[in-house]
Amino acid sequence: MFILWILTGFCLYSVASATYARWANNFHASRANEVDKPTTSSSSQPHIIFIMVDDQGFRDVGYHGSEIKTPTLDWLAATGVKLENYYVQPLCSPSRSQLMTGRYQIHTGLQHSIIRPTQPNCLPVENITLPQKLKSAGYSTHMVGKWHLGFYKRSCMPTQRGFDTFFGSLLGSGDYYSHYKCDSPGMCGYDLHEGEEAAWEQDRGIYSTHMYTQKAVNILARHNPKRPIFLYLAFQAVHSPLQVPSRYLERYKSIPNLHRRKYAAMVSCLDEAMRNITLALKRYGYYNNMVMVYSSDNGGQPMAGGSNWPLRGSKGTYWEGGIRAVGFVHSPLLAKRGTRCKALMHITDWYPTLVTLAEGTLDENQSLDGYDVWESISEGLPSPRQDILHNIDPIYTKAKNGSWKAGYGIWNTAVQAALRVGDWKLLTGIPGYSDWIPPQTFSNQLLANRWHNERVRWDRGKTVWLFNITADPFERVDLSRRYPHIVKKMLLRLLQYDKTAVPCRYPPKDYRSNPQYNGGVWGPWYSDEDEEEDENYNVLSNYLGKRRRRQKAKRKGKFKRKT
């Protein structure tokens, strides 16, 4: 009897313990859900989080086969949509200008290079920017990180271009801790800003990836998730200089190449930042009604540790390694998650796509070059985009062997240009450094001349290339001689684009930009009188540009009649 009583008591205790355990688990789970459960938004407009990273190579993410560990990026991409036919521009300012305007460089006058800190130049103020459009649709707009779209006058600053708040840098690069930048000897200054003023008081010498992440988290914590927010987080990482807290280097001791090791550590730090941003989006109630876009601004720079392997070329070139980017969309609002999108996409497409998602309006007179590609991303439908003008640069060094003859009398092949139409890609002029460079992981040579790479010798002197990018994404087989009729068609398309180009804006250095004249800070130096003169110059420049194009068209008409 006693034994029976003991067994009964034990069974009752086990049942009670199991019941309590289930109750405790449910209680803790419900408490966790209260923390992570998104607040129901009173608006159908999704929160938009756009993450722009700097100089991340095509290979430099785990899901592209890299030795660099990126568990957060891999998870976000795997549970979202990977963009595997996605293009940007080969340099910082061009990509950012096209994101902000939805227009090609030839239509904003920023066809050549980047905006230098000493140039009286910026994203033309007559262009309505993405944050301006979202703000008019009821969004709170915030920017954290790298601007790099000019600042020579106050009207060029981020807070004058649609952002309610701005915390970050105006230039293209700088020290990750001190936030100083020297453009040339004697041209050095501080580059960390809150709004339109230097952020001296907020600067604690913190590594910029950590600092920008914390700032973004604070914005999310303060904002009411019932109101739509646009957060543009433009990391400085992983652009040179190669600087990173030492604890991130520990996991890459096996990489003998110092540049690659530091670069890998910087990417890991960036991955950790993305984890913290994602947790904040869940914690503060944004996640269930959010669209996150992740994009690199251009290809990686092998000389600074990056890798675009197996793509050809690097940052600053129009080969695939310079313009085909790491990109994905992560959102619970996607119709089909866990997919790879091979639809043709370009960075200009974000403008109409995000404005439409935000229930904003697109004006017909904006003459956008981007397309709304949400259905291609979310549902896997074909892309509305058939071609991409990668660029036409009238200032870049002319190819010595280029000629009108090589361009069949249609195009001067000395001019640097690149165009994608369907499966085909055409390049003219000097596309840039063209080797295929494997990751320098197992090499201890830093900047040696004889890297482990494949040098191209068979196409020297050429000024026209044609590739079927779908069949040959690594650009190994030039088909320009085999298919001259396709070359001609694409040259005619280039010519059509060129007729719509506005004059190139690339002014000389203005020595008044020197930070020593502005309290040691990089910032606007133009006065109100200067701005008025600048506006008059722009009006005159546009008039003369149109006049030149009309005269050029007349001359071509006469030439055709004579022939």
Coordinates of C-alpha atoms in Angstrom, one line a residue:
M1 CA 0.0 0.0 0.0
F2 CA 2.8 2.3 1.0
I3 CA 4.5 1.6 -2.3
L4 CA 1.3 2.3 -4.3
W5 CA 1.0 5.6 -2.4
I6 CA 4.6 6.5 -3.3
L7 CA 4.0 5.7 -7.0
T8 CA 0.8 7.7 -7.2
G9 CA 2.4 10.7 -5.6
F10 CA 5.3 10.5 -8.0
C11 CA 2.9 10.3 -11.0
L12 CA 1.0 13.3 -9.7
Y13 CA 4.2 15.2 -9.2
S14 CA 5.4 14.4 -12.7
V15 CA 2.1 15.6 -14.2
A16 CA 2.2 18.8 -12.1
S17 CA 5.8 19.4 -13.1
A18 CA 5.1 18.9 -16.8
T19 CA 2.1 21.2 -16.6
Y20 CA 4.1 23.9 -14.8
A21 CA 6.9 23.5 -17.3
R22 CA 4.5 24.0 -20.2
W23 CA 2.9 27.0 -18.5
A24 CA 6.3 28.5 -17.8
N25 CA 7.5 28.0 -21.4
N26 CA 4.3 29.5 -22.7
F27 CA 4.6 32.4 -20.3
H28 CA 8.2 33.2 -21.3
A29 CA 7.4 32.7 -24.9
S30 CA 4.5 35.2 -24.6
R31 CA 6.8 37.6 -22.8
A32 CA 9.3 37.2 -25.6
N33 CA 6.6 37.7 -28.2
E34 CA 5.6 40.9 -26.5
V35 CA 9.1 42.2 -27.0
D36 CA 9.4 41.0 -30.5
K37 CA 5.8 41.3 -31.6
P38 CA 5.5 44.2 -34.1
T39 CA 3.0 46.9 -33.2
T40 CA 0.1 46.8 -35.7
S41 CA 0.6 49.7 -38.0
S42 CA -2.4 51.9 -38.6
S43 CA -1.1 52.5 -42.2
S44 CA -0.9 50.1 -45.1
Q45 CA 2.3 51.9 -46.1
P46 CA 5.3 49.7 -45.3
H47 CA 8.4 50.8 -43.4
I48 CA 11.3 51.1 -45.9
I49 CA 14.8 50.3 -44.7
F50 CA 17.5 50.7 -47.3
I51 CA 20.9 49.5 -46.5
M52 CA 23.7 50.7 -48.8
V53 CA 27.2 49.2 -48.2
D54 CA 30.4 50.5 -49.7
D55 CA 32.7 48.5 -52.0
Q56 CA 31.5 45.0 -51.0
G57 CA 32.6 42.6 -53.8
F58 CA 30.3 40.3 -55.6
R59 CA 31.9 37.2 -54.0
D60 CA 32.2 38.7 -50.5
V61 CA 29.1 37.3 -48.9
G62 CA 28.7 33.7 -47.7
Y63 CA 25.9 32.7 -50.1
H64 CA 28.2 33.5 -53.0
G65 CA 30.8 31.0 -51.8
S66 CA 33.1 33.4 -49.8
E67 CA 35.4 32.2 -47.0
I68 CA 34.1 35.3 -45.2
K69 CA 31.4 34.4 -42.6
T70 CA 28.2 36.3 -43.0
P71 CA 25.5 34.3 -41.2
T72 CA 23.1 37.3 -40.8
L73 CA 23.3 38.3 -44.5
D74 CA 22.9 34.7 -45.5
W75 CA 19.8 34.3 -43.4
L76 CA 18.2 37.6 -44.5
A77 CA 18.8 36.7 -48.2
A78 CA 17.8 33.1 -47.8
T79 CA 14.4 34.0 -46.2
G80 CA 13.9 36.9 -48.7
V81 CA 14.7 37.3 -52.4
K82 CA 18.3 37.2 -53.7
L83 CA 18.8 39.6 -56.6
E84 CA 21.1 37.7 -59.0
N85 CA 20.9 39.9 -62.0
Y86 CA 21.2 43.2 -60.2
Y87 CA 23.3 46.1 -61.4
V88 CA 24.7 49.3 -59.9
Q89 CA 27.3 51.8 -61.1
P90 CA 31.1 51.3 -60.8
L91 CA 31.7 54.1 -58.4
C92 CA 30.1 55.7 -55.3
S93 CA 28.5 59.0 -56.4
P94 CA 27.0 57.6 -59.6
S95 CA 25.2 54.8 -57.8
R96 CA 24.0 57.0 -55.1
S97 CA 22.8 59.7 -57.5
Q98 CA 20.8 57.1 -59.5
L99 CA 19.2 55.7 -56.3
M100 CA 18.2 59.1 -55.2
T101 CA 16.7 60.2 -58.6
G102 CA 15.8 57.1 -60.5
R103 CA 17.7 58.6 -63.4
Y104 CA 20.8 57.7 -65.4
Q105 CA 24.0 59.8 -65.0
I106 CA 23.6 61.2 -68.5
H107 CA 20.4 62.8 -67.3
T108 CA 21.8 64.5 -64.2
G109 CA 25.1 65.7 -65.6
L110 CA 27.1 63.4 -63.3
Q111 CA 28.5 61.1 -66.1
H112 CA 32.1 61.4 -65.1
S113 CA 33.8 60.0 -62.0
I114 CA 32.7 60.9 -58.5
I115 CA 31.9 64.2 -56.8
R116 CA 35.2 65.4 -55.3
P117 CA 35.1 67.2 -51.9
T118 CA 36.8 70.3 -53.4
Q119 CA 34.4 70.6 -56.4
P120 CA 31.5 73.1 -56.4
N121 CA 29.3 70.2 -57.5
C122 CA 26.4 68.2 -56.2
L123 CA 23.3 66.2 -57.2
P124 CA 21.4 68.9 -59.2
V125 CA 18.8 70.4 -56.9
E126 CA 16.1 70.4 -59.7
N127 CA 15.9 66.6 -59.3
I128 CA 13.2 65.4 -56.9
T129 CA 14.8 62.9 -54.7
L130 CA 13.5 59.6 -53.3
P131 CA 13.2 60.9 -49.7
Q132 CA 11.4 64.0 -50.9
K133 CA 8.8 61.7 -52.7
L134 CA 8.4 59.5 -49.6
K135 CA 8.1 62.5 -47.3
S136 CA 5.3 63.9 -49.4
A137 CA 3.6 60.5 -49.1
G138 CA 3.6 60.9 -45.3
Y139 CA 6.9 59.2 -44.4
S140 CA 9.4 60.2 -41.7
T141 CA 12.7 60.2 -43.5
H142 CA 16.1 59.6 -41.8
M143 CA 19.6 59.2 -43.2
V144 CA 22.6 57.7 -41.3
G145 CA 26.0 57.3 -42.9
K146 CA 27.7 58.3 -46.1
W147 CA 26.2 61.0 -48.4
H148 CA 28.8 61.6 -51.2
L149 CA 26.5 63.6 -53.4
G150 CA 28.1 67.0 -52.9
F151 CA 27.8 69.7 -50.2
Y152 CA 29.4 72.9 -51.7
K153 CA 26.2 74.9 -50.9
R154 CA 23.6 74.4 -48.2
S155 CA 20.9 73.4 -50.7
C156 CA 23.0 70.3 -51.5
M157 CA 22.9 68.9 -48.0
P158 CA 20.9 65.8 -47.1
T159 CA 18.5 67.7 -44.9
Q160 CA 17.7 70.0 -47.8
R161 CA 17.1 67.0 -50.2
G162 CA 14.3 65.4 -48.3
F163 CA 15.7 63.9 -45.1
D164 CA 14.2 65.0 -41.8
T165 CA 17.5 64.1 -40.0
F166 CA 21.0 63.3 -41.1
F167 CA 23.9 61.8 -39.1
G168 CA 27.0 60.9 -41.0
S169 CA 29.8 61.9 -43.4
L170 CA 29.6 64.1 -46.5
L171 CA 32.7 62.8 -48.3
G172 CA 33.5 59.5 -50.0
S173 CA 35.8 58.1 -47.3
G174 CA 37.7 58.9 -44.2
D175 CA 39.1 57.5 -40.9
Y176 CA 36.7 55.1 -39.3
Y177 CA 37.6 56.4 -35.8
S178 CA 38.7 60.0 -36.0
H179 CA 36.4 60.9 -39.0
Y180 CA 39.1 63.0 -40.5
K181 CA 39.8 63.1 -44.3
C182 CA 42.6 64.5 -46.3
D183 CA 41.8 65.1 -49.9
S184 CA 45.3 66.3 -50.6
P185 CA 48.2 67.8 -48.7
G186 CA 46.9 70.8 -46.8
M187 CA 43.3 69.9 -47.6
C188 CA 42.3 68.1 -44.4
G189 CA 39.2 68.3 -42.2
Y190 CA 36.7 66.8 -39.9
D191 CA 33.7 64.9 -41.6
L192 CA 31.0 63.9 -39.1
H193 CA 27.8 65.8 -39.2
E194 CA 24.5 66.0 -37.3
G195 CA 22.1 67.8 -39.6
E196 CA 24.1 70.6 -41.1
E197 CA 26.6 71.1 -38.3
A198 CA 29.8 69.3 -37.2
A199 CA 28.9 66.5 -34.7
W200 CA 31.8 67.3 -32.3
E201 CA 29.8 66.7 -29.2
Q202 CA 28.5 63.3 -30.4
D203 CA 31.9 62.0 -31.5
R204 CA 33.3 59.5 -29.0
G205 CA 35.9 58.1 -31.4
I206 CA 33.7 55.0 -32.0
Y207 CA 34.3 52.8 -35.0
S208 CA 31.9 54.1 -37.7
T209 CA 30.1 50.8 -38.3
H210 CA 29.2 50.5 -34.6
M211 CA 28.4 54.3 -34.4
Y212 CA 26.0 54.3 -37.4
T213 CA 24.3 51.1 -36.2
Q214 CA 23.6 52.6 -32.8
K215 CA 22.3 55.8 -34.3
A216 CA 19.9 53.8 -36.6
V217 CA 18.7 51.7 -33.6
N218 CA 18.1 54.9 -31.6
I219 CA 16.0 56.3 -34.5
L220 CA 13.9 53.2 -34.6
A221 CA 13.5 53.3 -30.8
R222 CA 12.2 56.9 -30.8
H223 CA 9.9 56.7 -33.8
N224 CA 6.3 55.6 -33.6
P225 CA 6.0 52.4 -35.7
K226 CA 2.3 53.3 -36.5
R227 CA 3.7 56.0 -38.8
P228 CA 5.7 54.9 -41.9
I229 CA 9.5 55.5 -41.8
F230 CA 12.1 55.6 -44.5
L231 CA 15.6 54.8 -43.0
Y232 CA 18.5 55.1 -45.4
L233 CA 21.5 53.5 -43.7
A234 CA 24.6 54.0 -45.8
F235 CA 27.5 52.3 -44.1
Q236 CA 31.1 53.5 -44.7
A237 CA 32.2 49.9 -44.6
V238 CA 33.9 48.2 -46.3
H239 CA 35.6 51.0 -48.2
S240 CA 39.2 51.7 -47.5
P241 CA 41.1 52.6 -45.2
L242 CA 41.1 49.0 -43.9
Q243 CA 40.3 49.6 -40.3
V244 CA 38.5 47.3 -37.9
P245 CA 38.5 46.5 -34.1
S246 CA 41.0 43.7 -33.4
R247 CA 38.4 41.3 -32.0
Y248 CA 37.0 40.8 -35.5
L249 CA 40.4 39.8 -36.8
E250 CA 40.7 36.8 -34.5
R251 CA 38.5 34.6 -36.6
Y252 CA 40.6 35.2 -39.8
K253 CA 44.1 34.4 -38.5
S254 CA 44.4 31.7 -41.2
I255 CA 44.3 34.4 -44.0
P256 CA 48.0 35.4 -44.7
N257 CA 47.1 38.3 -46.9
L258 CA 46.8 41.2 -44.5
H259 CA 44.5 43.3 -46.8
R260 CA 42.1 40.3 -47.3
R261 CA 42.2 39.5 -43.6
K262 CA 41.3 43.1 -42.5
Y263 CA 38.7 43.3 -45.2
A264 CA 37.1 40.0 -44.1
A265 CA 37.0 41.2 -40.5
M266 CA 35.3 44.4 -41.7
V267 CA 32.6 42.4 -43.5
S268 CA 32.0 40.3 -40.4
C269 CA 31.6 43.5 -38.3
L270 CA 29.1 44.7 -41.0
D271 CA 27.2 41.4 -40.7
E272 CA 26.9 41.8 -36.9
A273 CA 25.6 45.3 -37.5
M274 CA 22.9 43.9 -39.8
R275 CA 21.9 41.4 -37.0
N276 CA 21.5 44.3 -34.5
I277 CA 19.4 46.3 -37.0
T278 CA 17.2 43.3 -37.7
L279 CA 16.7 42.7 -33.9
A280 CA 15.8 46.4 -33.4
L281 CA 13.2 46.2 -36.2
K282 CA 11.6 43.3 -34.4
R283 CA 11.9 44.7 -30.9
Y284 CA 10.4 48.1 -31.8
G285 CA 7.5 46.8 -33.9
Y286 CA 8.5 47.5 -37.5
Y287 CA 9.3 44.0 -38.8
N288 CA 5.9 42.6 -39.9
N289 CA 5.3 45.7 -42.1
M290 CA 8.8 46.3 -43.4
V291 CA 10.7 46.1 -46.7
M292 CA 14.5 45.9 -46.3
V293 CA 16.7 46.4 -49.3
Y294 CA 20.4 45.5 -49.1
S295 CA 22.8 46.7 -51.9
S296 CA 26.4 47.3 -52.5
D297 CA 27.2 50.6 -54.3
N298 CA 29.7 49.0 -56.7
G299 CA 32.0 46.1 -57.1
G300 CA 34.9 45.3 -54.8
Q301 CA 38.4 46.6 -55.0
P302 CA 40.9 43.7 -55.0
M303 CA 43.8 46.0 -54.1
A304 CA 41.9 46.7 -50.9
G305 CA 41.0 43.1 -50.0
G306 CA 37.7 42.8 -52.0
S307 CA 36.8 40.1 -54.5
N308 CA 34.4 39.9 -57.4
W309 CA 35.6 36.4 -58.5
P310 CA 34.6 34.8 -60.8
L311 CA 33.5 38.0 -62.5
R312 CA 35.8 40.1 -64.6
G313 CA 37.2 43.4 -63.5
S314 CA 36.8 45.5 -60.3
K315 CA 35.4 48.7 -58.9
G316 CA 35.7 51.6 -61.3
T317 CA 35.3 49.5 -64.4
Y318 CA 32.3 48.6 -66.6
W319 CA 33.2 44.9 -66.6
E320 CA 30.7 42.8 -64.6
G321 CA 33.0 42.8 -61.5
G322 CA 32.5 46.6 -61.3
I323 CA 28.8 46.8 -61.8
R324 CA 27.1 43.6 -60.8
A325 CA 26.3 43.9 -57.1
V326 CA 25.4 41.9 -54.1
G327 CA 21.7 42.7 -53.4
F328 CA 18.6 41.2 -51.8
V329 CA 15.2 42.1 -50.4
H330 CA 14.0 40.9 -47.0
S331 CA 10.4 41.4 -46.1
P332 CA 7.4 39.5 -44.6
L333 CA 5.4 41.2 -47.3
L334 CA 7.0 39.3 -50.2
A335 CA 4.7 36.9 -51.9
K336 CA 7.4 34.4 -52.6
R337 CA 10.2 34.2 -50.1
G338 CA 13.3 32.0 -50.2
T339 CA 13.8 32.6 -54.0
R340 CA 16.4 33.8 -56.4
C341 CA 15.4 36.7 -58.7
K342 CA 17.1 36.6 -62.1
A343 CA 15.1 39.4 -63.6
L344 CA 17.2 42.3 -64.9
M345 CA 17.3 45.1 -62.4
H346 CA 19.2 48.3 -62.0
I347 CA 19.7 50.7 -59.0
T348 CA 17.5 53.3 -60.7
D349 CA 14.6 50.9 -60.3
W350 CA 14.4 51.4 -56.5
Y351 CA 13.0 54.9 -57.0
P352 CA 9.7 54.0 -58.7
T353 CA 9.5 50.7 -56.9
L354 CA 9.7 52.2 -53.4
V355 CA 7.6 55.2 -54.2
T356 CA 4.8 53.0 -55.6
L357 CA 5.0 50.7 -52.5
A358 CA 4.8 53.7 -50.3
E359 CA 1.6 54.8 -52.1
G360 CA 3.3 57.9 -53.4
T361 CA 2.9 59.5 -56.8
L362 CA 5.2 59.5 -59.8
D363 CA 5.1 62.6 -62.1
E364 CA 5.2 62.1 -65.8
N365 CA 7.6 65.0 -66.2
Q366 CA 10.2 63.4 -64.0
S367 CA 11.5 61.3 -67.0
L368 CA 12.6 58.4 -64.9
D369 CA 14.9 55.7 -66.2
G370 CA 13.9 53.2 -63.5
Y371 CA 11.0 50.7 -63.5
D372 CA 8.7 49.4 -60.8
V373 CA 10.1 45.9 -60.3
W374 CA 8.2 44.9 -57.2
E375 CA 6.2 42.2 -59.0
S376 CA 9.5 40.7 -60.4
I377 CA 11.0 40.6 -56.9
S378 CA 7.9 39.5 -54.9
E379 CA 6.1 37.3 -57.3
G380 CA 8.8 36.2 -59.7
L381 CA 7.3 37.8 -62.8
P382 CA 9.5 38.9 -65.7
S383 CA 11.2 42.3 -65.4
P384 CA 9.7 45.3 -67.2
R385 CA 13.3 46.3 -67.9
Q386 CA 14.8 45.3 -71.3
D387 CA 18.0 47.3 -71.2
I388 CA 20.5 49.2 -69.0
L389 CA 22.6 52.2 -70.0
H390 CA 25.6 51.6 -67.8
N391 CA 27.0 54.9 -68.8
I392 CA 28.4 57.2 -71.5
D393 CA 31.3 59.3 -70.2
P394 CA 32.3 62.1 -72.6
I395 CA 35.3 63.2 -70.4
Y396 CA 37.0 59.9 -69.6
T397 CA 40.4 59.2 -71.3
K398 CA 39.7 58.4 -75.0
A399 CA 40.9 55.1 -76.4
K400 CA 43.9 55.7 -78.7
N401 CA 42.7 53.1 -81.2
G402 CA 39.1 54.2 -81.1
S403 CA 37.4 55.6 -84.2
W404 CA 34.2 56.3 -86.1
K405 CA 35.3 53.6 -88.5
A406 CA 35.5 51.0 -85.8
G407 CA 32.0 52.1 -84.8
Y408 CA 30.6 51.6 -88.3
G409 CA 30.2 55.4 -88.7
I410 CA 27.6 55.3 -86.0
W411 CA 29.7 55.8 -82.9
N412 CA 33.2 56.9 -82.0
T413 CA 34.6 53.9 -80.2
A414 CA 37.2 56.1 -78.4
V415 CA 34.4 57.1 -76.0
Q416 CA 33.9 55.1 -72.9
A417 CA 30.4 53.6 -72.9
A418 CA 28.6 50.5 -71.8
L419 CA 25.1 49.2 -72.6
R420 CA 23.1 46.1 -71.8
V421 CA 20.2 45.1 -74.1
G422 CA 18.5 41.8 -73.2
D423 CA 21.3 39.1 -73.1
W424 CA 23.8 41.3 -74.9
K425 CA 26.3 43.7 -73.4
L426 CA 28.4 46.2 -75.5
L427 CA 31.5 48.1 -74.3
T428 CA 33.4 50.8 -76.1
G429 CA 36.5 52.9 -75.3
I430 CA 38.5 51.9 -72.3
P431 CA 36.2 49.9 -69.9
G432 CA 38.9 49.7 -67.2
Y433 CA 41.1 47.1 -65.5
S434 CA 40.0 43.8 -67.0
D435 CA 41.7 40.9 -65.3
W436 CA 40.0 38.1 -63.4
I437 CA 41.3 38.1 -59.9
P438 CA 40.6 35.2 -57.5
P439 CA 40.4 36.2 -53.7
Q440 CA 43.9 36.8 -52.5
T441 CA 43.2 34.6 -49.4
F442 CA 46.2 32.3 -49.7
S443 CA 48.7 34.9 -50.8
N444 CA 50.9 36.9 -48.5
Q445 CA 51.7 39.4 -51.2
L446 CA 50.0 42.7 -50.5
L447 CA 50.5 45.1 -53.4
A448 CA 52.9 43.1 -55.5
N449 CA 52.8 43.4 -59.2
R450 CA 52.6 39.7 -59.8
W451 CA 49.3 38.7 -58.2
H452 CA 47.7 35.4 -58.7
N453 CA 45.3 36.4 -61.5
E454 CA 44.6 35.9 -65.2
R455 CA 46.0 38.7 -67.3
V456 CA 44.3 39.7 -70.5
R457 CA 46.7 40.2 -73.4
W458 CA 44.7 39.1 -76.5
D459 CA 42.4 42.2 -76.6
R460 CA 44.8 45.0 -76.4
G461 CA 44.1 47.7 -78.9
K462 CA 40.4 46.8 -79.1
T463 CA 37.8 49.4 -78.5
V464 CA 34.6 47.4 -79.1
W465 CA 33.5 44.3 -77.1
L466 CA 30.2 42.3 -77.3
F467 CA 29.2 39.6 -74.8
N468 CA 26.2 37.4 -74.3
I469 CA 26.1 37.9 -70.5
T470 CA 23.4 35.3 -69.9
A471 CA 25.5 32.6 -71.5
D472 CA 28.9 34.1 -70.6
P473 CA 28.6 36.1 -67.3
F474 CA 32.3 36.1 -66.9
E475 CA 33.0 37.9 -70.2
R476 CA 35.5 35.5 -71.6
V477 CA 34.3 35.2 -75.2
D478 CA 34.1 38.5 -77.2
L479 CA 31.5 38.1 -80.0
S480 CA 31.9 41.5 -81.6
R481 CA 33.4 40.2 -84.8
R482 CA 31.0 37.2 -85.1
Y483 CA 27.9 39.4 -84.7
P484 CA 28.5 42.8 -86.3
H485 CA 24.8 43.3 -86.9
I486 CA 24.1 43.2 -83.2
V487 CA 27.0 45.6 -82.6
K488 CA 25.5 48.0 -85.0
K489 CA 22.1 47.8 -83.4
M490 CA 23.5 48.4 -80.0
L491 CA 25.6 51.3 -81.2
L492 CA 22.5 52.9 -82.6
R493 CA 20.8 52.5 -79.2
L494 CA 23.9 54.2 -77.6
L495 CA 23.5 57.0 -80.0
Q496 CA 19.8 57.4 -79.1
Y497 CA 20.7 57.6 -75.4
D498 CA 23.5 60.1 -76.1
K499 CA 21.0 62.5 -77.8
T500 CA 19.2 62.7 -74.5
A501 CA 22.3 63.5 -72.4
V502 CA 22.7 66.8 -70.6
P503 CA 26.0 68.6 -70.3
C504 CA 28.5 66.9 -68.0
R505 CA 29.1 68.7 -64.6
Y506 CA 32.7 68.3 -63.5
P507 CA 34.0 71.7 -62.4
P508 CA 37.6 72.3 -61.3
K509 CA 38.8 72.5 -57.7
D510 CA 37.6 75.5 -55.7
Y511 CA 40.2 76.4 -53.1
R512 CA 37.6 78.0 -50.9
S513 CA 36.5 74.5 -50.1
N514 CA 39.6 74.0 -47.8
P515 CA 38.3 73.1 -44.3
Q516 CA 40.8 75.5 -42.8
Y517 CA 38.5 78.3 -43.9
N518 CA 35.6 76.6 -42.3
G519 CA 36.7 75.9 -38.7
G520 CA 38.5 72.7 -39.7
V521 CA 35.3 71.1 -41.0
W522 CA 34.3 69.9 -44.4
G523 CA 31.1 71.7 -45.3
P524 CA 29.3 74.2 -47.6
W525 CA 31.4 77.1 -48.6
Y526 CA 29.2 78.9 -51.2
S527 CA 27.5 82.1 -50.2
D528 CA 23.9 83.2 -51.2
E529 CA 25.4 85.4 -53.9
D530 CA 27.5 82.5 -55.2
E531 CA 24.3 80.3 -55.3
E532 CA 22.5 82.9 -57.4
E533 CA 25.4 83.1 -59.9
D534 CA 25.5 79.3 -60.0
E535 CA 21.8 79.1 -60.9
N536 CA 22.3 81.6 -63.7
Y537 CA 25.2 79.6 -64.9
N538 CA 23.1 76.4 -64.9
V539 CA 20.4 78.1 -67.0
L540 CA 22.9 79.3 -69.5
S541 CA 24.7 75.9 -69.6
N542 CA 21.4 74.1 -70.3
Y543 CA 20.6 76.6 -73.0
L544 CA 24.0 76.2 -74.7
G545 CA 23.8 72.4 -74.3
K546 CA 20.5 72.2 -76.1
R547 CA 21.8 74.6 -78.8
R548 CA 24.9 72.4 -79.3
R549 CA 22.8 69.3 -79.6
R550 CA 20.5 71.0 -82.2
Q551 CA 23.6 72.1 -84.3
K552 CA 25.1 68.6 -84.0
A553 CA 21.8 67.0 -85.3
K554 CA 21.8 69.5 -88.2
R555 CA 25.4 68.7 -89.2
K556 CA 24.6 64.9 -89.1
G557 CA 21.6 65.5 -91.3
K558 CA 23.7 67.3 -93.9
F559 CA 26.3 64.6 -93.8
K560 CA 23.7 61.9 -94.4
R561 CA 22.2 63.8 -97.3
K562 CA 25.7 64.2 -98.9
T563 CA 26.4 60.5 -98.6

